[in-house]
Backbone as ProteinMPNN parsed JSONL, in Angstrom:
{"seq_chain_A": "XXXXXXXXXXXXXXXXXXXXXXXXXXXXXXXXXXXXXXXXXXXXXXXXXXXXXXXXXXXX", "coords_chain_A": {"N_chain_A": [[6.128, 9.911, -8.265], [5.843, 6.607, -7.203], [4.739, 5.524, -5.197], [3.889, 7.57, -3.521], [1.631, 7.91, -5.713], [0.582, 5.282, -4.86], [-0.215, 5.787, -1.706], [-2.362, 7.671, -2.563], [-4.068, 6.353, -3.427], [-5.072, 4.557, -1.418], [-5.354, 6.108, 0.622], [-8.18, 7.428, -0.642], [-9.646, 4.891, -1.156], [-9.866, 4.181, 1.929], [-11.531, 6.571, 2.681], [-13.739, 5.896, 1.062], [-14.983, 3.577, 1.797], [-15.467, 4.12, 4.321], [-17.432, 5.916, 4.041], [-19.138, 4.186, 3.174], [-22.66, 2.425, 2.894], [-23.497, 0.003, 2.245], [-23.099, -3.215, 3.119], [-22.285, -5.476, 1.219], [-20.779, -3.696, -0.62], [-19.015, -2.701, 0.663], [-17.037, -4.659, 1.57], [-15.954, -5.103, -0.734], [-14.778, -3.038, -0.778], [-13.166, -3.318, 0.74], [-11.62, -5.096, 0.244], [-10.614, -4.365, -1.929], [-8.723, -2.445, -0.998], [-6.984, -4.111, 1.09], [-5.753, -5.176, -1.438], [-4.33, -3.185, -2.221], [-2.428, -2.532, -0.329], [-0.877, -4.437, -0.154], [0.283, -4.303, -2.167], [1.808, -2.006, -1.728], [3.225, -2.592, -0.102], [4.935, -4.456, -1.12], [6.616, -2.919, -2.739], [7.651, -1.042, -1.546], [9.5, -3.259, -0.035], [10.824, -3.552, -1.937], [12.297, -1.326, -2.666], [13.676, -0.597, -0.189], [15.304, -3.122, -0.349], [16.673, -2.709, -3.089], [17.975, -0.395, -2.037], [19.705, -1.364, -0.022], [21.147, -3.047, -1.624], [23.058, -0.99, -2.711], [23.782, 0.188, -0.833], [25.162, -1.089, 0.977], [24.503, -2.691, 4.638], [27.342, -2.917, 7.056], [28.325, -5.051, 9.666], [29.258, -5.036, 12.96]], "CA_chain_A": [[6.645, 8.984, -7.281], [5.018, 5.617, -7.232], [4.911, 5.39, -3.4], [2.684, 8.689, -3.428], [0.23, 7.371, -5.919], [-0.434, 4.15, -3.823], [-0.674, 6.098, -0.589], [-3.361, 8.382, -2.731], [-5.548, 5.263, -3.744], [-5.042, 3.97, 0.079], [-6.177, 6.939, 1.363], [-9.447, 7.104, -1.479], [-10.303, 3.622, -0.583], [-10.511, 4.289, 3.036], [-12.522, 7.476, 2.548], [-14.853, 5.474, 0.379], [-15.123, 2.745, 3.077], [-16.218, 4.992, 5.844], [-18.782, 6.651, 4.315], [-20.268, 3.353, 2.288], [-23.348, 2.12, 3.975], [-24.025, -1.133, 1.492], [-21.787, -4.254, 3.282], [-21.357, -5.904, -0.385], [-20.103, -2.594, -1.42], [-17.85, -1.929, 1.685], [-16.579, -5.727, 1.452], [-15.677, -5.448, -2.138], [-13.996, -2.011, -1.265], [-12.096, -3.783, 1.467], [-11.045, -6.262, -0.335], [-9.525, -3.861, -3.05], [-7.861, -1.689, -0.081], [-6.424, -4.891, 1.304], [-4.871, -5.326, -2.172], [-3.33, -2.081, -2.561], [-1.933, -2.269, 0.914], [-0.101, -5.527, -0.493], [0.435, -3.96, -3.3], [2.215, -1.098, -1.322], [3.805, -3.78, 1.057], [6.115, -5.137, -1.968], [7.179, -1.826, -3.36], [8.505, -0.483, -0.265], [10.198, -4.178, 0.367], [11.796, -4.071, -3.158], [13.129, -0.283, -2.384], [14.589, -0.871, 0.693], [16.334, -4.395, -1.021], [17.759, -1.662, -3.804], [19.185, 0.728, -1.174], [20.485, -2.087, 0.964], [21.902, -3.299, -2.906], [23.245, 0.088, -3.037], [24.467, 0.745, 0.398], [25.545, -2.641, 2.218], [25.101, -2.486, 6.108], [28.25, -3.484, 7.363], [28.001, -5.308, 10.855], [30.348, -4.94, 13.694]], "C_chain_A": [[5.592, 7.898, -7.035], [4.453, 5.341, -5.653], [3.573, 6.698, -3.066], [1.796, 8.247, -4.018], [-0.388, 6.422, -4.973], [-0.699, 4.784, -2.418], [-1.957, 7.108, -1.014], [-4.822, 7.422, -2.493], [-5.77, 4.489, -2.245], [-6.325, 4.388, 0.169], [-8.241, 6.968, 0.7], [-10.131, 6.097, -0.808], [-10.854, 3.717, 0.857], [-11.689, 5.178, 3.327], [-13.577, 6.545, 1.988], [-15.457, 3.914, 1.164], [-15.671, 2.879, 3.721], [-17.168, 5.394, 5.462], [-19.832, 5.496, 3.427], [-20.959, 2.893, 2.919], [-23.868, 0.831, 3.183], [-22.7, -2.361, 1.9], [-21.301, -5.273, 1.941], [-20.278, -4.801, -0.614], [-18.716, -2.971, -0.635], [-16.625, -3.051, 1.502], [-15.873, -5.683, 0.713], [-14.474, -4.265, -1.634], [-12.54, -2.49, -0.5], [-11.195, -4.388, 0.842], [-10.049, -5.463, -1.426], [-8.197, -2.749, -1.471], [-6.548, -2.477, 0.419], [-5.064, -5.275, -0.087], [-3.652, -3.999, -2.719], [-2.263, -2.192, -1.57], [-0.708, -2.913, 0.747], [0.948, -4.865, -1.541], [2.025, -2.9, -2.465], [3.379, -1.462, -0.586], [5.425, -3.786, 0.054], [6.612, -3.869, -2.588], [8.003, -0.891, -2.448], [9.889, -1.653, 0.193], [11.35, -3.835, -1.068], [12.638, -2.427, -3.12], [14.066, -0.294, -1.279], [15.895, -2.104, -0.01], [17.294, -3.565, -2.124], [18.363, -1.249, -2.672], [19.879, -0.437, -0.203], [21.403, -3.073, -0.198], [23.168, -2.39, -2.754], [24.388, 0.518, -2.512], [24.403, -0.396, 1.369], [25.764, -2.214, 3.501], [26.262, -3.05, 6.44], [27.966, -3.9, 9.069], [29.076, -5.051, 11.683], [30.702, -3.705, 14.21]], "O_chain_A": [[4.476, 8.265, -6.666], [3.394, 4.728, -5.521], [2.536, 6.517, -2.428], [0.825, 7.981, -3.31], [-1.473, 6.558, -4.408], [-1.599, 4.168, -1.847], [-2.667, 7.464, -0.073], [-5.892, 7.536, -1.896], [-6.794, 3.817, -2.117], [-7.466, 3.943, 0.04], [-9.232, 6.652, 1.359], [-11.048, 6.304, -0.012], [-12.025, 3.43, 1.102], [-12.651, 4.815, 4.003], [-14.519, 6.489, 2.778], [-16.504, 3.395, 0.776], [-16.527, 2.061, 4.056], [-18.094, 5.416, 6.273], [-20.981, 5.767, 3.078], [-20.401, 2.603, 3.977], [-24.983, 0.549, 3.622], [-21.649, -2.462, 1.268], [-20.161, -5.705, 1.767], [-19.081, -5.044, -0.767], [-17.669, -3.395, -1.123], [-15.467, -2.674, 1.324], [-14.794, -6.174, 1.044], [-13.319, -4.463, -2.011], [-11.373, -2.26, -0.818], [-9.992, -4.148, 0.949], [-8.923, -5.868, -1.715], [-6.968, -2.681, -1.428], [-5.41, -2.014, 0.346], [-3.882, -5.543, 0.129], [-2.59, -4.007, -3.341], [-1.127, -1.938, -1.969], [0.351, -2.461, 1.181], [2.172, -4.989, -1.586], [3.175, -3.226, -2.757], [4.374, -0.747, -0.464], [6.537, -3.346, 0.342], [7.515, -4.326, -3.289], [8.904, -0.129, -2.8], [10.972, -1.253, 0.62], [12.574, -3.935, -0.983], [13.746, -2.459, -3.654], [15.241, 0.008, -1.485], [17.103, -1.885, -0.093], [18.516, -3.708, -2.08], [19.385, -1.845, -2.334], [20.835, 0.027, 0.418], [22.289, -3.8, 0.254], [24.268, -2.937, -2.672], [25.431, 0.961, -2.993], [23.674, -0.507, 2.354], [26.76, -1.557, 3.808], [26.232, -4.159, 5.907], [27.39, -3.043, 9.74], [30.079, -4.776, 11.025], [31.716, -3.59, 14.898]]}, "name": "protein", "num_of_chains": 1, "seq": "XXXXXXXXXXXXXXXXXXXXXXXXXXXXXXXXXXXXXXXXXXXXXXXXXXXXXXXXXXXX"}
């Protein structure tokens, strides 16, 4: 499940965040965390847009 890997490498990233004590490092790690997050952002947007493909709310 693609949704589980990126919440693994989240989680990684943050662990490796907290305990880095070099602000290049931590910066750099941010900066990749930030992109997963994105990353994570659009894969959740484009699943919901299937199931709402899928299964049309009807209003009213």
């Amino acid at each position: 499940m693609a949704v589980s890997g990126e919440n693994q490498a989240v989680r990684q990233l943050c662990m490796l965040i907290a305990s880095e004590r070099d602000d290049r490092r931590r910066q750099h790690l941010l900066s990749r965390l930030y992109s997963a997050l994105k990353a994570e952002q659009a894969l959740i947007k484009n699943n919901v847009d299937e199931f709402l493909k899928r299964y049309p709310v009807r209003s009213g």
